[in-house]
XYZ file of C-alpha atoms in Angstrom:
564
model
C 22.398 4.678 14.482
C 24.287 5.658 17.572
C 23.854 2.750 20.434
C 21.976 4.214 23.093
C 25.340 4.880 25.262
C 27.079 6.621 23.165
C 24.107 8.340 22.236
C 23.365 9.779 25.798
C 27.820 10.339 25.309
C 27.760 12.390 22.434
C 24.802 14.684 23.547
C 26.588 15.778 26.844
C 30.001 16.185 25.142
C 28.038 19.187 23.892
C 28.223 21.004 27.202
C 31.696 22.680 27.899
C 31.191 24.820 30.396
C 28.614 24.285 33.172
C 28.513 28.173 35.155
C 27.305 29.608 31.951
C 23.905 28.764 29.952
C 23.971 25.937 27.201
C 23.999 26.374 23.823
C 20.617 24.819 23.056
C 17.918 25.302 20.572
C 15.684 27.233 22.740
C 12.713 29.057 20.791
C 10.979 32.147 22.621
C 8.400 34.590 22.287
C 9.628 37.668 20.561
C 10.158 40.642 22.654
C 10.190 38.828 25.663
C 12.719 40.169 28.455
C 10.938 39.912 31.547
C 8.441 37.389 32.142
C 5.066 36.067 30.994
C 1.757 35.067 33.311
C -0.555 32.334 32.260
C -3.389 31.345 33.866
C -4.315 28.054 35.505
C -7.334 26.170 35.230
C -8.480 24.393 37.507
C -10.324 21.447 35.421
C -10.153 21.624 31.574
C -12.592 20.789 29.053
C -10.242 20.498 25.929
C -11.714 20.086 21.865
C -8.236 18.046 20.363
C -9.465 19.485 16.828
C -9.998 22.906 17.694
C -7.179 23.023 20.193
C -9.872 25.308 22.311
C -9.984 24.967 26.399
C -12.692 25.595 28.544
C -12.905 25.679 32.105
C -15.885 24.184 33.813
C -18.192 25.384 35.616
C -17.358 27.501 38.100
C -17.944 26.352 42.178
C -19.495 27.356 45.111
C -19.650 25.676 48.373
C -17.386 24.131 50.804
C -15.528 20.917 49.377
C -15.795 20.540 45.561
C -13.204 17.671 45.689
C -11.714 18.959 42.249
C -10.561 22.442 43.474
C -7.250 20.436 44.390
C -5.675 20.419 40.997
C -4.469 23.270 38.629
C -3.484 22.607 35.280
C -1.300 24.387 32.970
C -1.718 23.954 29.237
C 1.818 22.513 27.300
C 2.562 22.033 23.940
C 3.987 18.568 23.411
C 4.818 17.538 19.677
C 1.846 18.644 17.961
C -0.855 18.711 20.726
C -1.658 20.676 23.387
C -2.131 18.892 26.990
C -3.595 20.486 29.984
C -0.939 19.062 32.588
C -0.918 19.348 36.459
C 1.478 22.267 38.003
C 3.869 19.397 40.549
C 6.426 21.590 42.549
C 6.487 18.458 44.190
C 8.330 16.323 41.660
C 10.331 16.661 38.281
C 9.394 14.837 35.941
C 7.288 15.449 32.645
C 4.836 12.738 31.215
C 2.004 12.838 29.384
C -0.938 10.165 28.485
C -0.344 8.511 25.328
C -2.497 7.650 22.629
C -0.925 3.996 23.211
C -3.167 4.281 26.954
C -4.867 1.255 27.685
C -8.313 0.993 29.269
C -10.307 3.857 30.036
C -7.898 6.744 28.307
C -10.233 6.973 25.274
C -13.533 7.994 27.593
C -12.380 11.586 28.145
C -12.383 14.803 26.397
C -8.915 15.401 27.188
C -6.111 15.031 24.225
C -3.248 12.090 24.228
C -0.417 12.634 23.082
C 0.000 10.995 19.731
C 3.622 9.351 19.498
C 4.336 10.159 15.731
C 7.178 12.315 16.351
C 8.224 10.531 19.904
C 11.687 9.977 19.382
C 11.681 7.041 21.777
C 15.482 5.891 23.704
C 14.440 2.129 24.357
C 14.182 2.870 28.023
C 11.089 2.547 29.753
C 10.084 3.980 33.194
C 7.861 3.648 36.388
C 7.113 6.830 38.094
C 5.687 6.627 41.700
C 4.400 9.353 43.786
C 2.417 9.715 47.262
C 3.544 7.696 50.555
C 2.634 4.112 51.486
C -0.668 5.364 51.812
C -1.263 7.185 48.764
C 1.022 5.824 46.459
C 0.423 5.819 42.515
C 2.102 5.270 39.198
C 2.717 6.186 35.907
C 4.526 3.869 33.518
C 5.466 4.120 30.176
C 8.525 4.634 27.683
C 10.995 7.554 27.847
C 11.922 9.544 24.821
C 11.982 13.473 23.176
C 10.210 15.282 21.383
C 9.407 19.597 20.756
C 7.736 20.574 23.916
C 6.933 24.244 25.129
C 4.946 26.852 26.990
C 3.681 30.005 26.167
C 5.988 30.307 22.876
C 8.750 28.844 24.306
C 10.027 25.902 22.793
C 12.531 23.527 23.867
C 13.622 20.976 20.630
C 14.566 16.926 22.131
C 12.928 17.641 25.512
C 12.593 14.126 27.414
C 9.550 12.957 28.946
C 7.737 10.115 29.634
C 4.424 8.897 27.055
C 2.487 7.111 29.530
C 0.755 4.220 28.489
C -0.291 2.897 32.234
C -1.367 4.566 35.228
C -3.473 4.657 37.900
C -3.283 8.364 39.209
C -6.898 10.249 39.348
C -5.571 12.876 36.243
C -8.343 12.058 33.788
C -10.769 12.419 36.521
C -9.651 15.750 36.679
C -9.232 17.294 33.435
C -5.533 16.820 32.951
C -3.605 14.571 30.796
C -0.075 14.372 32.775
C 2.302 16.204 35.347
C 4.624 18.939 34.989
C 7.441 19.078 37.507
C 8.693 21.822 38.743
C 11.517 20.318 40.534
C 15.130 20.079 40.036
C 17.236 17.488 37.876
C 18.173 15.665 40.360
C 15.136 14.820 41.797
C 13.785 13.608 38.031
C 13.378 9.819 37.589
C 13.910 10.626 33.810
C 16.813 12.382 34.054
C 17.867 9.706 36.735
C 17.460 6.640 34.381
C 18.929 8.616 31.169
C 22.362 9.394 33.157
C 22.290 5.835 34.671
C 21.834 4.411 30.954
C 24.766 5.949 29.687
C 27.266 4.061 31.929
C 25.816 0.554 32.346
C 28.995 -0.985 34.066
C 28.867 1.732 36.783
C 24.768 0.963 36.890
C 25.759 -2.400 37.844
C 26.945 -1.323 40.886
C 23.429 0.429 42.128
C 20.432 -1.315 43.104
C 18.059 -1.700 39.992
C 15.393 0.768 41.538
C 16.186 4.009 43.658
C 16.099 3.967 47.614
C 13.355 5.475 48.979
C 10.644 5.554 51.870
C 7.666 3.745 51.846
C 6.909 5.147 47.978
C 8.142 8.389 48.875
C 11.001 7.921 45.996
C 14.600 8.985 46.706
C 17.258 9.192 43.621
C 19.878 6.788 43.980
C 22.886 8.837 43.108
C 25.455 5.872 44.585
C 26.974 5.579 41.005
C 28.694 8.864 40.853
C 32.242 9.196 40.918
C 33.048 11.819 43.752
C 36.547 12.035 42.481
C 36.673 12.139 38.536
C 37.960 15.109 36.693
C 36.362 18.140 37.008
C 36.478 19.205 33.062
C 33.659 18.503 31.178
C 35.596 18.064 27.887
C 37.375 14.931 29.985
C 33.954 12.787 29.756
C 34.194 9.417 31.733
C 33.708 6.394 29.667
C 30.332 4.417 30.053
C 32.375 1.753 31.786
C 33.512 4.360 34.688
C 31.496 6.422 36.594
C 30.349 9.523 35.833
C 31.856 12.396 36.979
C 30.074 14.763 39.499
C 30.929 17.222 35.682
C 29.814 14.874 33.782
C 25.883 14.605 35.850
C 26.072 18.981 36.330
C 26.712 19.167 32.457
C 23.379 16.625 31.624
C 20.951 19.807 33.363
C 20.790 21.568 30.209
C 19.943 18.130 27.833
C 18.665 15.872 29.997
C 17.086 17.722 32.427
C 13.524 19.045 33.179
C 11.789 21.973 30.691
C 12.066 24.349 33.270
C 16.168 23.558 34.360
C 16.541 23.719 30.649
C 15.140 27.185 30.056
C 16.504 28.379 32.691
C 20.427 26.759 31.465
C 19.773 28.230 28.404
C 19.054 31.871 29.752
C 15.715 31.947 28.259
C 14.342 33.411 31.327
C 15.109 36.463 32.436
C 15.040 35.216 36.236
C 15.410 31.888 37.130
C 12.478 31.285 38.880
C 8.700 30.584 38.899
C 5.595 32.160 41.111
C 2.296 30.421 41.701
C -0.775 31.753 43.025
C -3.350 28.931 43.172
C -7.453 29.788 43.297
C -9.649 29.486 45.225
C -13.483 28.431 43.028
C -14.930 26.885 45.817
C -15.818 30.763 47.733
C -15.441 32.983 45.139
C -17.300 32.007 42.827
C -16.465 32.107 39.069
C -13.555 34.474 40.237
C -9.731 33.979 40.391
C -8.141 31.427 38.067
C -5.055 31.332 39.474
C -1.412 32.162 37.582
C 1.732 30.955 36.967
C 4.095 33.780 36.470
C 7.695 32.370 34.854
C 10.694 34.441 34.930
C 9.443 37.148 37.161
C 7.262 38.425 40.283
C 3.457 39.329 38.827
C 3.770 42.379 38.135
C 2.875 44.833 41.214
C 4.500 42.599 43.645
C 7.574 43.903 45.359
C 10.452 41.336 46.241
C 10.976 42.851 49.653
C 7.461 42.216 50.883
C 8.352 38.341 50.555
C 9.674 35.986 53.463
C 12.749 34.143 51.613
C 13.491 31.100 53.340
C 16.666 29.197 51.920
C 16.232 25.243 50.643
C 17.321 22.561 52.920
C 20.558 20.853 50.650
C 21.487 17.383 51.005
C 24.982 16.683 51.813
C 26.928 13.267 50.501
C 26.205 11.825 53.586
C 22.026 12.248 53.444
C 22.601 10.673 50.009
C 23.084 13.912 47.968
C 24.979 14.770 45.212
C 28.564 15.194 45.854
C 30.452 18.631 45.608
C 32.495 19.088 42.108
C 36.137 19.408 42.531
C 36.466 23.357 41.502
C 34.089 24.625 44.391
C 34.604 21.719 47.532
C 31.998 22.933 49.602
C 28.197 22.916 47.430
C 25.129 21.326 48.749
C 22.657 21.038 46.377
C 19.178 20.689 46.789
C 16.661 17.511 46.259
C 13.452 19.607 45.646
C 11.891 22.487 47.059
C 11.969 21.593 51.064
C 12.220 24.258 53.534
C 12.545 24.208 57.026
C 9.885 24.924 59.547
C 10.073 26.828 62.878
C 6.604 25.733 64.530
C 3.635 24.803 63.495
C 0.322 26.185 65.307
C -3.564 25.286 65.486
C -5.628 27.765 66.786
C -3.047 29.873 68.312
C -1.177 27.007 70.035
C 1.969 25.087 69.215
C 1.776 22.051 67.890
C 4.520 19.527 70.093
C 6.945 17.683 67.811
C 6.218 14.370 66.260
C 7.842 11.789 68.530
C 8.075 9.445 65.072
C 11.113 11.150 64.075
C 12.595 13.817 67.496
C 16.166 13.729 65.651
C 15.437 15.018 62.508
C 14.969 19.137 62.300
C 11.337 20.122 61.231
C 11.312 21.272 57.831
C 8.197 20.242 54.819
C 7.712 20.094 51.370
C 6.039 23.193 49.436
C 4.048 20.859 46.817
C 0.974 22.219 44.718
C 0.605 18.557 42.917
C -0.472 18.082 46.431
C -4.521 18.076 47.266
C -3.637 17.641 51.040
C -1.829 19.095 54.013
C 0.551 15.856 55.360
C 2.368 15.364 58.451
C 3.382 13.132 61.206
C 0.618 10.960 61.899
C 1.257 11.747 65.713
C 0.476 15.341 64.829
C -2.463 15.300 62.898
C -3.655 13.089 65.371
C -3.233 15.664 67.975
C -5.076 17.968 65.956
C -7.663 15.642 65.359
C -8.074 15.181 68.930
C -8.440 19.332 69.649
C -11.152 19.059 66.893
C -13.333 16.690 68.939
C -12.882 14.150 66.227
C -12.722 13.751 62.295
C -15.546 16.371 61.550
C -16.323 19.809 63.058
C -18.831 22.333 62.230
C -18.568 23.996 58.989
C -18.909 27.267 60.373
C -16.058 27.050 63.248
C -13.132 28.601 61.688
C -9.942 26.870 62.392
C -6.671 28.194 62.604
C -3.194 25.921 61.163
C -0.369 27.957 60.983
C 3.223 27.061 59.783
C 5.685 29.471 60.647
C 8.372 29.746 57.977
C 11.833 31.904 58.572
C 10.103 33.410 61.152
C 6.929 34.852 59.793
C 3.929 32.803 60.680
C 1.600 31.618 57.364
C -1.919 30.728 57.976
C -4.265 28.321 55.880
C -7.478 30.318 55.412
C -9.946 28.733 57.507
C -12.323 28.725 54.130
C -9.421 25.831 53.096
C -8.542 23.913 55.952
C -11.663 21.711 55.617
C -14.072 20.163 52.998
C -17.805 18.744 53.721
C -18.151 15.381 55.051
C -21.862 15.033 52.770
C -22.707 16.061 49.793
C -24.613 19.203 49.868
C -24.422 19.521 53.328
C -23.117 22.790 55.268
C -23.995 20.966 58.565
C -20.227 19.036 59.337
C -16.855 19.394 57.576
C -13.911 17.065 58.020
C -9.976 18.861 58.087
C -7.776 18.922 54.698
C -4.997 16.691 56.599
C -3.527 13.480 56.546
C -0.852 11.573 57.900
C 2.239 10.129 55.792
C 5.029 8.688 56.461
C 7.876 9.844 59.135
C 11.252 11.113 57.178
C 14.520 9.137 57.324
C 16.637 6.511 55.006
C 15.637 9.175 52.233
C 13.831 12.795 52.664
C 13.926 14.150 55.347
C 10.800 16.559 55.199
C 8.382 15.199 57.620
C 5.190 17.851 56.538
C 4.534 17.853 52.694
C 2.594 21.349 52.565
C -0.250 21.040 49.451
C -2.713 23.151 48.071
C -4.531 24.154 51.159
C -1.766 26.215 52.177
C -1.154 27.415 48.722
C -4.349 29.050 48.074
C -3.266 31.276 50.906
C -0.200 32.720 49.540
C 1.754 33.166 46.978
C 4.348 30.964 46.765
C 8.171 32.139 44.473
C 10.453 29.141 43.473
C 13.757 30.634 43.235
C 15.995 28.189 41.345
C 19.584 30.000 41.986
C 22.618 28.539 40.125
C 21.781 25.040 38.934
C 25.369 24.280 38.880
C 26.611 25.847 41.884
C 24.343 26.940 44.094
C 26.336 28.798 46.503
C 27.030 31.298 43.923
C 23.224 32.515 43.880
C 21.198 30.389 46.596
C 18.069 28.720 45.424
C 15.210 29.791 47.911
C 11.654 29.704 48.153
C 9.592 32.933 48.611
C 6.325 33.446 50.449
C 3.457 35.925 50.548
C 0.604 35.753 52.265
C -3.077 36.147 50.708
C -5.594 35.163 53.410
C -7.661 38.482 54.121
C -8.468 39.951 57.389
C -12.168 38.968 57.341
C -11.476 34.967 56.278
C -13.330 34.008 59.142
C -16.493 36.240 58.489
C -16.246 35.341 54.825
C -16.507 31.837 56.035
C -19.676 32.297 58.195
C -21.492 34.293 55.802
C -21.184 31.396 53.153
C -21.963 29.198 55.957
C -25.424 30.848 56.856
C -26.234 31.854 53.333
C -26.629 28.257 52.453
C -28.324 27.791 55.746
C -31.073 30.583 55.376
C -31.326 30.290 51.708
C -30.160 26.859 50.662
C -32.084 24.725 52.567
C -28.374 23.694 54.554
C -27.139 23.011 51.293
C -23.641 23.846 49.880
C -23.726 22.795 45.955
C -20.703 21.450 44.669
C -21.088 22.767 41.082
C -23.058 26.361 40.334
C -26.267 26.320 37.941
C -23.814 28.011 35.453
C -20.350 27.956 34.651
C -18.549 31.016 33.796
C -19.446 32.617 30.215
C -16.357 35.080 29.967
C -12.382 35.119 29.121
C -9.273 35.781 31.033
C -8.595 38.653 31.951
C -6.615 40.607 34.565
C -8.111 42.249 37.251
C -7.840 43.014 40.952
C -5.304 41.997 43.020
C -6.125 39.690 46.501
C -5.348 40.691 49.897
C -1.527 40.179 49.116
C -1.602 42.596 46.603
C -1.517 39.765 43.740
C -2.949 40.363 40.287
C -5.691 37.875 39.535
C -6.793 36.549 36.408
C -10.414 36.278 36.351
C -13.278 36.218 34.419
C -13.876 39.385 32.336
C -17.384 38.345 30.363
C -15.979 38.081 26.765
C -16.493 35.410 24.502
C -16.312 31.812 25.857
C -14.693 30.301 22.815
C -11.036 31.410 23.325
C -10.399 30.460 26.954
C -6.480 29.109 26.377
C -3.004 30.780 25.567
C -1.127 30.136 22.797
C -1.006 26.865 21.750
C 1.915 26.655 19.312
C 5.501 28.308 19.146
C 3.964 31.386 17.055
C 4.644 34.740 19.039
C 4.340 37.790 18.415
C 6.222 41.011 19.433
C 5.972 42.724 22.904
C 7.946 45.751 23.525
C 8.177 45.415 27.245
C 6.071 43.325 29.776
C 6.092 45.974 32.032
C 3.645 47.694 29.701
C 0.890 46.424 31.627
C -0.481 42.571 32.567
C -3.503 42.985 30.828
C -1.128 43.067 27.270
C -0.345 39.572 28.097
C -3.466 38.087 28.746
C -4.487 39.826 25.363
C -2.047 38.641 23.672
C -2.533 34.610 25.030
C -6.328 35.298 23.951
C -5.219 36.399 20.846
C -2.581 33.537 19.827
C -5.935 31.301 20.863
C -8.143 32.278 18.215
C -5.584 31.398 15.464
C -4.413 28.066 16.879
């Protein structure tokens, strides 16, 4: 056997030419050209025999504290995971059955490590601020992974055997990262492995803020050869070719697909629901390779990423094309942000640095300057306000202003209670010495639009710009919608808001109307309960064009279900 090294060598001495996809064993659906919608769920209920998911029941209410996270189910090895949908980082683990305390009392499958191909490297992922911080630690190594028919063969991830993130608690058995390469511990400590005497060199851990973790990319020649077929040896430094060649082996599921040309489009769209006001309604999708259908490109605000030059600690330009700036993850800048029709001064915590945020759905939160959030605090009258004031925040992105539908800016302070409601915000920690976002933009803003990762060129971006783009969904009447819940549960409720409905939802997925953005929604349609999940293997079978109609691929995900 191959020392590990040479083994990392030999894999990216596969990759010749980095503008064009890699040759990879990449496994689709047949028939696919355009793009295929799955929905999310936003807790799952998962049989590990029967490979059968269930959402739970659905909500009503103000502040059921698990309409935060939206899982998306994956195939890894031979089971299927629910796993959270993290734009804000990009890495892929998944609980182990080799978890220690606690794993066992859940419903929720682990991943069982017989066909883990480990490397003999472990790894500590950390996420949140110095507030929030959490971890995830547990040996790297590959294995088959895929969604929705696609199937990537020696994917790395991480099989978690240690954590102390709130997943189980809500229905999920790992994270998904939607980010780029770059940005991926894994990917990080793989590349790093494969040239120890240049390793030597970097700290042992990556520089970051507070726990707010920046890749250390300090190792990286900035003036090898260009050619991929001239490889450095593990006792140089690799090559700024030698790191853009590892995207398409090393990298994350999605930066692989998309390397590969599996995807028609390199990019992903997310609409997140909302279960806590409409009740039993939309599940929220994840739309990969193309807009839902319906959705026009036009009627989108693009907004470019912010890139990183050498200087911020980015990666450094390759020596064909001088002048790229890649990006860390998907960070965008701001132009104001508003609450209740005002504008919101900037933080004094960081007056140098341009205002710009994270777009991150493995966020439950909206974070910012804890100057800021004071000030809004201190407009609310304090940490609660009435449920039934509607509050404005506003972030104004390439010059169209976004709102956070006043139904999501808050949760209730008590159990049950409609009487006071405290804001979805928090503070974190100011950018600088690492990223240089200072708002990290979570799910409360992302139930109110539609949000379009754009990935570009992996390789060189300024040959097709990675960009984010943004749609909003808040109707016209969020604010009535928000009383009339508000006095429903007064007049008829006793005050009370419950958390969880008497019922939860008997039905399927299923299409069906679009929001106030003009979205398609998948909702529940009232068929049987028992096949609630899309495919759960590689097995596909032909579709002559997605464009036939949305509702063919939701049938078709039902279908695969009831033969998994």
């Amino acid at each position: 056997m191959l020392p590990l090294p040479l083994l990392f060598f030999a894999l990216d001495a596969l990759s010749t030419v980095l503008a064009t996809p890699v040759a990879l064993d990449v496994r689709r659906p047949a028939g696919t050209r355009a793009g295929i919608h799955l929905p999310l769920y936003r807790r799952m209920n998962i049989n590990p025999v029967r490979k059968r998911a269930a959402a739970v029941a659905g909500t009503i209410g103000l502040g059921d504290v698990l309409d935060v996270t939206y899982n998306v189910l994956i195939q890894v090895g031979e089971v299927l995971v629910p796993l959270v949908l993290d734009s804000g980082s990009s890495d892929l683990w998944v609980l182990s059955t080799a978890c220690a305390t606690d794993c066992f009392a859940t419903s929720v499958p682990l991943y069982p490590p017989t066909s883990f191909q480990p490397t003999g490297i472990a790894v500590q992922l950390q996420y949140g601020d110095s507030l929030t911080g959490t971890r995830a630690s547990g040996p790297i190594g590959k294995d088959t992974a895929g969604i929705a028919g696609f199937s990537l063969d020696s994917q790395y991830f991480a099989a978690i055997s240690s954590t102390n993130t709130s997943v189980l608690e809500t229905g999920s058995a790992g994270i998904f990262g939607l980010g780029f390469p770059i940005n991926s511990v894994i990917w990080n400590q793989l590349l790093s492995a494969k040239y120890p005497r240049a390793r030597s060199i970097r700290s042992l851990s990556s520089r970051y803020l507070a726990n707010r973790i920046f890749p250390d990319l300090s190792f990286i020649s900035r003036h090898n050869s260009n050619s991929p077929r001239q490889l450095s040896s593990p006792d140089t430094s690799p090559s700024v070719s030698d790191v853009l060649a590892t995207f398409g082996t090393n990298g994350p599921m999605i930066s692989r697909l998309i390397s590969a040309g599996a995807l028609s489009r390199p990019l992903v769209t997310i609409t997140l629901q909302r279960d806590t006001f409409d009740i039993g309604g939309n599940m929220g999708v994840l739309s990969i390779g193309e807009l839902p259908p319906g959705v026009e490109e036009s009627n989108l605000t693009w907004v470019p990423l912010r890139g990183y030059t050498v200087e911020q600690g980015g990666l450094p330009a390759p020596a064909d094309s001088p002048d790229e700036v890649y990006p860390l993850t998907w960070e965008v800048m701001l132009d104001d942000v508003y609450f209740d029709g005002e504008k919101l001064p900037q933080s004094d915590l960081s007056p140098n640095i341009t205002l710009s945020a994270l777009i991150d759905t493995g966020n439950s939160l909206v974070r910012g300057p804890k100057d800021v959030i004071q000030a809004i605090v201190d407009r609310l009258g304090g940490t609660t306000y009435p449920c039934s004031d509607a509050h404005s925040l506003e972030f104004e992105i390439g010059g169209t202003r976004f709102p956070v539908d006043p139904r999501d800016f808050g949760s209730q302070a008590f159990t049950n209670s409609d009487g006071l409601c405290i804001p979805s915000l928090a503070s974190t920690d100011p950018p600088g010495n690492g990223f240089l976002y200072s708002w990290s933009i979570g799910d409360p803003f992302l139930k109110s639009v539609m949000a379009s990762y754009y990935y570009g060129n992996l390789t060189y971006p300024s040959h097709d710009p990675p960009r984010i783009g943004l749609l909003s969904t808040v109707p016209s009447d969020a604010v009535e919608r928000l009383k009339s819940v508000v006095n429903y549960a007064n007049s008829s409720l006793g005050g009370n808001l419950p958390a969880i409905s008497e019922a939860p939802p008997t039905s399927t997925l299923a299409p069906a109307s679009t929001n106030p953005g003009g979205v398609p929604q998948a909702t529940e349609s009232g068929l049987a309960p028992s096949a609630q999940q899309p495919s759960s293997t590689a097995h596909s079978r032909s579709v002559s064009s997605f464009s036939l109609a949305f509702s063919l691929v939701f049938t078709y995900l039902i279908i695969m279900a009831t033969h998994a």
